[in-house]
GROMACS .gro file of C-alpha atoms in nm:
model
  218
    1MET     CA    1   0.000   0.000   0.000
    2ILE     CA    2   0.116   0.352  -0.081
    3ASP     CA    3   0.193   0.541   0.240
    4THR     CA    4   0.400   0.829   0.098
    5VAL     CA    5   0.347   1.080  -0.182
    6ILE     CA    6   0.661   1.252  -0.309
    7LEU     CA    7   0.581   1.567  -0.506
    8ASP     CA    8   0.813   1.764  -0.727
    9VAL     CA    9   0.776   2.139  -0.669
   10ASP     CA   10   0.891   2.336  -0.976
   11GLY     CA   11   0.634   2.302  -1.253
   12THR     CA   12   0.423   2.066  -1.041
   13LEU     CA   13   0.308   2.276  -0.746
   14VAL     CA   14   0.430   2.618  -0.864
   15ASP     CA   15   0.413   2.760  -1.216
   16SER     CA   16   0.785   2.815  -1.269
   17ASN     CA   17   0.910   2.614  -1.566
   18TYR     CA   18   0.898   2.899  -1.812
   19HIS     CA   19   1.067   3.134  -1.567
   20HIS     CA   20   1.345   2.876  -1.539
   21SER     CA   21   1.368   2.852  -1.917
   22LEU     CA   22   1.393   3.229  -1.958
   23ALA     CA   23   1.655   3.258  -1.682
   24TRP     CA   24   1.866   2.989  -1.850
   25SER     CA   25   1.825   3.158  -2.189
   26ARG     CA   26   1.951   3.486  -2.047
   27ALA     CA   27   2.242   3.311  -1.874
   28PHE     CA   28   2.347   3.144  -2.199
   29SER     CA   29   2.321   3.475  -2.385
   30ARG     CA   30   2.544   3.644  -2.127
   31CYS     CA   31   2.807   3.379  -2.198
   32GLY     CA   32   2.782   3.431  -2.573
   33LEU     CA   33   2.580   3.113  -2.638
   34ASP     CA   34   2.266   3.097  -2.852
   35VAL     CA   35   2.049   2.814  -2.720
   36PRO     CA   36   1.685   2.803  -2.839
   37LEU     CA   37   1.426   2.839  -2.564
   38TRP     CA   38   1.241   2.528  -2.678
   39ARG     CA   39   1.553   2.319  -2.625
   40ILE     CA   40   1.604   2.464  -2.278
   41HIS     CA   41   1.243   2.393  -2.186
   42ARG     CA   42   1.280   2.029  -2.283
   43ALA     CA   43   1.557   1.998  -2.022
   44ILE     CA   44   1.377   2.174  -1.737
   45GLY     CA   45   1.321   1.925  -1.457
   46MET     CA   46   1.665   1.769  -1.473
   47GLY     CA   47   1.934   1.898  -1.241
   48GLY     CA   48   2.113   2.219  -1.326
   49ASP     CA   49   2.439   2.029  -1.306
   50LYS     CA   50   2.325   1.823  -1.605
   51LEU     CA   51   2.125   2.078  -1.803
   52VAL     CA   52   2.417   2.266  -1.959
   53ALA     CA   53   2.563   1.955  -2.123
   54GLU     CA   54   2.214   1.839  -2.223
   55VAL     CA   55   2.136   2.153  -2.425
   56THR     CA   56   2.490   2.226  -2.549
   57ASP     CA   57   2.776   1.977  -2.512
   58GLN     CA   58   3.016   1.839  -2.256
   59GLY     CA   59   3.288   2.083  -2.358
   60THR     CA   60   3.065   2.380  -2.276
   61GLU     CA   61   2.984   2.225  -1.940
   62GLU     CA   62   3.350   2.179  -1.858
   63GLN     CA   63   3.449   2.528  -1.970
   64GLN     CA   64   3.151   2.740  -1.865
   65GLY     CA   65   2.917   2.524  -1.657
   66ASP     CA   66   2.979   2.688  -1.321
   67ALA     CA   67   2.966   3.039  -1.467
   68LEU     CA   68   2.639   2.960  -1.642
   69ARG     CA   69   2.484   2.829  -1.322
   70ASP     CA   70   2.591   3.141  -1.135
   71LYS     CA   71   2.437   3.361  -1.403
   72TRP     CA   72   2.122   3.148  -1.403
   73THR     CA   73   2.085   3.210  -1.029
   74GLU     CA   74   2.120   3.585  -1.083
   75GLU     CA   75   1.860   3.581  -1.360
   76PHE     CA   76   1.615   3.355  -1.178
   77ASP     CA   77   1.638   3.567  -0.863
   78GLN     CA   78   1.497   3.854  -1.071
   79LEU     CA   79   1.202   3.642  -1.188
   80ILE     CA   80   1.112   3.442  -0.879
   81GLY     CA   81   0.876   3.712  -0.752
   82GLU     CA   82   0.650   3.637  -1.051
   83VAL     CA   83   0.615   3.266  -0.971
   84ARG     CA   84   0.275   3.160  -0.839
   85PRO     CA   85   0.139   2.832  -0.705
   86PHE     CA   86  -0.115   2.646  -0.916
   87ALA     CA   87  -0.471   2.698  -0.798
   88GLY     CA   88  -0.513   2.337  -0.689
   89THR     CA   89  -0.183   2.300  -0.506
   90ARG     CA   90  -0.293   2.352  -0.147
   91PRO     CA   91  -0.620   2.154  -0.183
   92LEU     CA   92  -0.418   1.862  -0.324
   93LEU     CA   93  -0.178   1.863  -0.030
   94ASP     CA   94  -0.461   1.895   0.221
   95THR     CA   95  -0.645   1.602   0.063
   96LEU     CA   96  -0.335   1.383   0.071
   97LYS     CA   97  -0.293   1.455   0.443
   98GLU     CA   98  -0.663   1.392   0.510
   99ARG     CA   99  -0.611   1.050   0.352
  100GLY     CA  100  -0.343   0.976   0.609
  101LEU     CA  101  -0.053   0.988   0.365
  102LEU     CA  102   0.297   1.115   0.429
  103VAL     CA  103   0.376   1.413   0.205
  104VAL     CA  104   0.729   1.503   0.095
  105LEU     CA  105   0.802   1.798  -0.131
  106ALA     CA  106   1.102   1.680  -0.331
  107SER     CA  107   1.269   1.982  -0.484
  108SER     CA  108   1.621   1.979  -0.624
  109GLY     CA  109   1.627   2.358  -0.619
  110GLN     CA  110   1.853   2.589  -0.423
  111THR     CA  111   1.753   2.625  -0.059
  112GLN     CA  112   1.653   2.991  -0.085
  113HIS     CA  113   1.432   2.919  -0.386
  114VAL     CA  114   1.266   2.619  -0.222
  115GLU     CA  115   1.188   2.823   0.088
  116THR     CA  116   1.031   3.095  -0.127
  117PHE     CA  117   0.811   2.841  -0.303
  118LEU     CA  118   0.701   2.679   0.024
  119ASP     CA  119   0.588   3.019   0.148
  120LEU     CA  120   0.364   3.058  -0.157
  121PHE     CA  121   0.131   2.781  -0.039
  122ASP     CA  122   0.231   2.756   0.328
  123GLY     CA  123   0.399   2.426   0.254
  124ARG     CA  124   0.572   2.396   0.589
  125SER     CA  125   0.236   2.360   0.764
  126VAL     CA  126   0.128   2.057   0.562
  127ALA     CA  127   0.437   1.874   0.437
  128ASP     CA  128   0.600   1.609   0.653
  129ALA     CA  129   0.936   1.694   0.496
  130TRP     CA  130   1.098   1.862   0.198
  131THR     CA  131   1.427   1.843   0.017
  132THR     CA  132   1.667   2.073  -0.168
  133ALA     CA  133   1.963   2.024  -0.398
  134ASP     CA  134   2.179   1.966  -0.090
  135ASP     CA  135   2.004   1.635  -0.020
  136ALA     CA  136   2.113   1.440  -0.329
  137GLU     CA  137   2.455   1.351  -0.462
  138GLU     CA  138   2.320   1.312  -0.817
  139SER     CA  139   2.029   1.510  -0.958
  140LYS     CA  140   1.733   1.389  -1.163
  141PRO     CA  141   1.683   1.177  -1.363
  142ALA     CA  142   1.893   0.982  -1.108
  143ALA     CA  143   1.696   0.837  -0.816
  144ASP     CA  144   1.899   0.996  -0.533
  145LEU     CA  145   1.653   1.272  -0.447
  146LEU     CA  146   1.357   1.032  -0.428
  147HIS     CA  147   1.544   0.792  -0.203
  148ALA     CA  148   1.636   1.084   0.022
  149ALA     CA  149   1.274   1.202   0.029
  150LEU     CA  150   1.142   0.859   0.128
  151ASP     CA  151   1.409   0.811   0.391
  152ARG     CA  152   1.330   1.148   0.546
  153VAL     CA  153   0.982   1.031   0.652
  154HIS     CA  154   1.070   0.662   0.694
  155GLY     CA  155   0.807   0.571   0.438
  156SER     CA  156   0.778   0.218   0.307
  157SER     CA  157   0.609   0.264  -0.031
  158ALA     CA  158   0.581   0.583  -0.233
  159VAL     CA  159   0.440   0.731  -0.550
  160MET     CA  160   0.611   1.024  -0.724
  161VAL     CA  161   0.413   1.317  -0.869
  162GLY     CA  162   0.592   1.534  -1.124
  163ASP     CA  163   0.545   1.745  -1.434
  164ALA     CA  164   0.845   1.642  -1.644
  165THR     CA  165   0.970   1.329  -1.816
  166TRP     CA  166   1.275   1.357  -1.590
  167ASP     CA  167   1.052   1.304  -1.285
  168ALA     CA  168   0.900   0.989  -1.429
  169ARG     CA  169   1.242   0.857  -1.524
  170ALA     CA  170   1.376   0.929  -1.175
  171ALA     CA  171   1.080   0.744  -1.022
  172GLY     CA  172   1.149   0.447  -1.247
  173ALA     CA  173   1.512   0.448  -1.140
  174ALA     CA  174   1.397   0.453  -0.777
  175GLY     CA  175   1.164   0.160  -0.836
  176MET     CA  176   0.846   0.352  -0.757
  177PRO     CA  177   0.538   0.440  -0.964
  178SER     CA  178   0.476   0.794  -1.080
  179LEU     CA  179   0.191   1.022  -1.181
  180GLY     CA  180   0.234   1.305  -1.428
  181LEU     CA  181   0.088   1.653  -1.443
  182ARG     CA  182   0.075   1.854  -1.764
  183THR     CA  183   0.156   2.177  -1.581
  184GLY     CA  184   0.521   2.178  -1.686
  185GLY     CA  185   0.448   2.185  -2.058
  186PHE     CA  186   0.517   1.818  -2.132
  187GLY     CA  187   0.256   1.617  -2.321
  188GLU     CA  188   0.051   1.327  -2.187
  189ALA     CA  189   0.193   1.073  -2.430
  190GLU     CA  190   0.555   1.158  -2.355
  191LEU     CA  191   0.495   1.151  -1.979
  192ILE     CA  192   0.343   0.805  -2.009
  193GLU     CA  193   0.625   0.691  -2.236
  194ALA     CA  194   0.872   0.810  -1.970
  195GLY     CA  195   0.697   0.590  -1.715
  196ALA     CA  196   0.403   0.781  -1.564
  197ALA     CA  197   0.115   0.547  -1.476
  198ALA     CA  198  -0.143   0.821  -1.538
  199VAL     CA  199  -0.143   1.189  -1.633
  200PHE     CA  200  -0.364   1.467  -1.499
  201GLU     CA  201  -0.426   1.823  -1.616
  202GLY     CA  202  -0.296   1.972  -1.292
  203PRO     CA  203  -0.305   1.959  -0.912
  204ALA     CA  204  -0.681   2.017  -0.897
  205ALA     CA  205  -0.757   1.720  -1.124
  206LEU     CA  206  -0.520   1.499  -0.926
  207ARG     CA  207  -0.681   1.614  -0.601
  208ASP     CA  208  -1.022   1.502  -0.731
  209ALA     CA  209  -0.883   1.163  -0.829
  210VAL     CA  210  -0.721   1.118  -0.486
  211ALA     CA  211  -1.049   1.213  -0.315
  212GLU     CA  212  -1.220   0.943  -0.522
  213GLY     CA  213  -0.974   0.681  -0.397
  214LEU     CA  214  -0.704   0.675  -0.666
  215LEU     CA  215  -0.417   0.584  -0.434
  216GLN     CA  216  -0.617   0.338  -0.230
  217ARG     CA  217  -0.658   0.127  -0.543
  218TRP     CA  218  -0.282   0.083  -0.579
   0.00000   0.00000   0.00000
């Protein structure tokens, strides 16, 4: 039986994927690199330590990776005030808790960004635990962050909720099922192909399914 729900934050609970994409685009431009926004968006959800090589090449990562990440932080800090939670985020979390489930918010973001996002929906008052980039040796799509999230609440069986193919792949690597949300801009078919057992329009639709007993049937 599922006793723990591990939820990604960026793009899943808060509407931030396009802010991330724009911040990365500006960081690349500042380093003299022309990387199309669509290509950046396709990599959002994987760790920032892997994104540079994913959208450029390993040589760029080795030569400019750290500088790009520093510039990304500067650019994202200017945009974070525009990020908002999805309308169904808090009702989803409340419903999960009402069902007696452990809730872990599994972000691989920087600590200051994660804390800002938690404040948007008063996440500290409902989550049993949360993570940041400091809690995993290897970022998604590796399974490290999900193992850390499950260990933090001593859960025995978990399902992962995320918006990106990278979330579904990380869940598969961790040996746990996953559910996808379309809120990050990834399509239903590709989320399922990446391993999601089902895909929902957003937090509100998933909340309704949970209230109707979705997780009790697993």
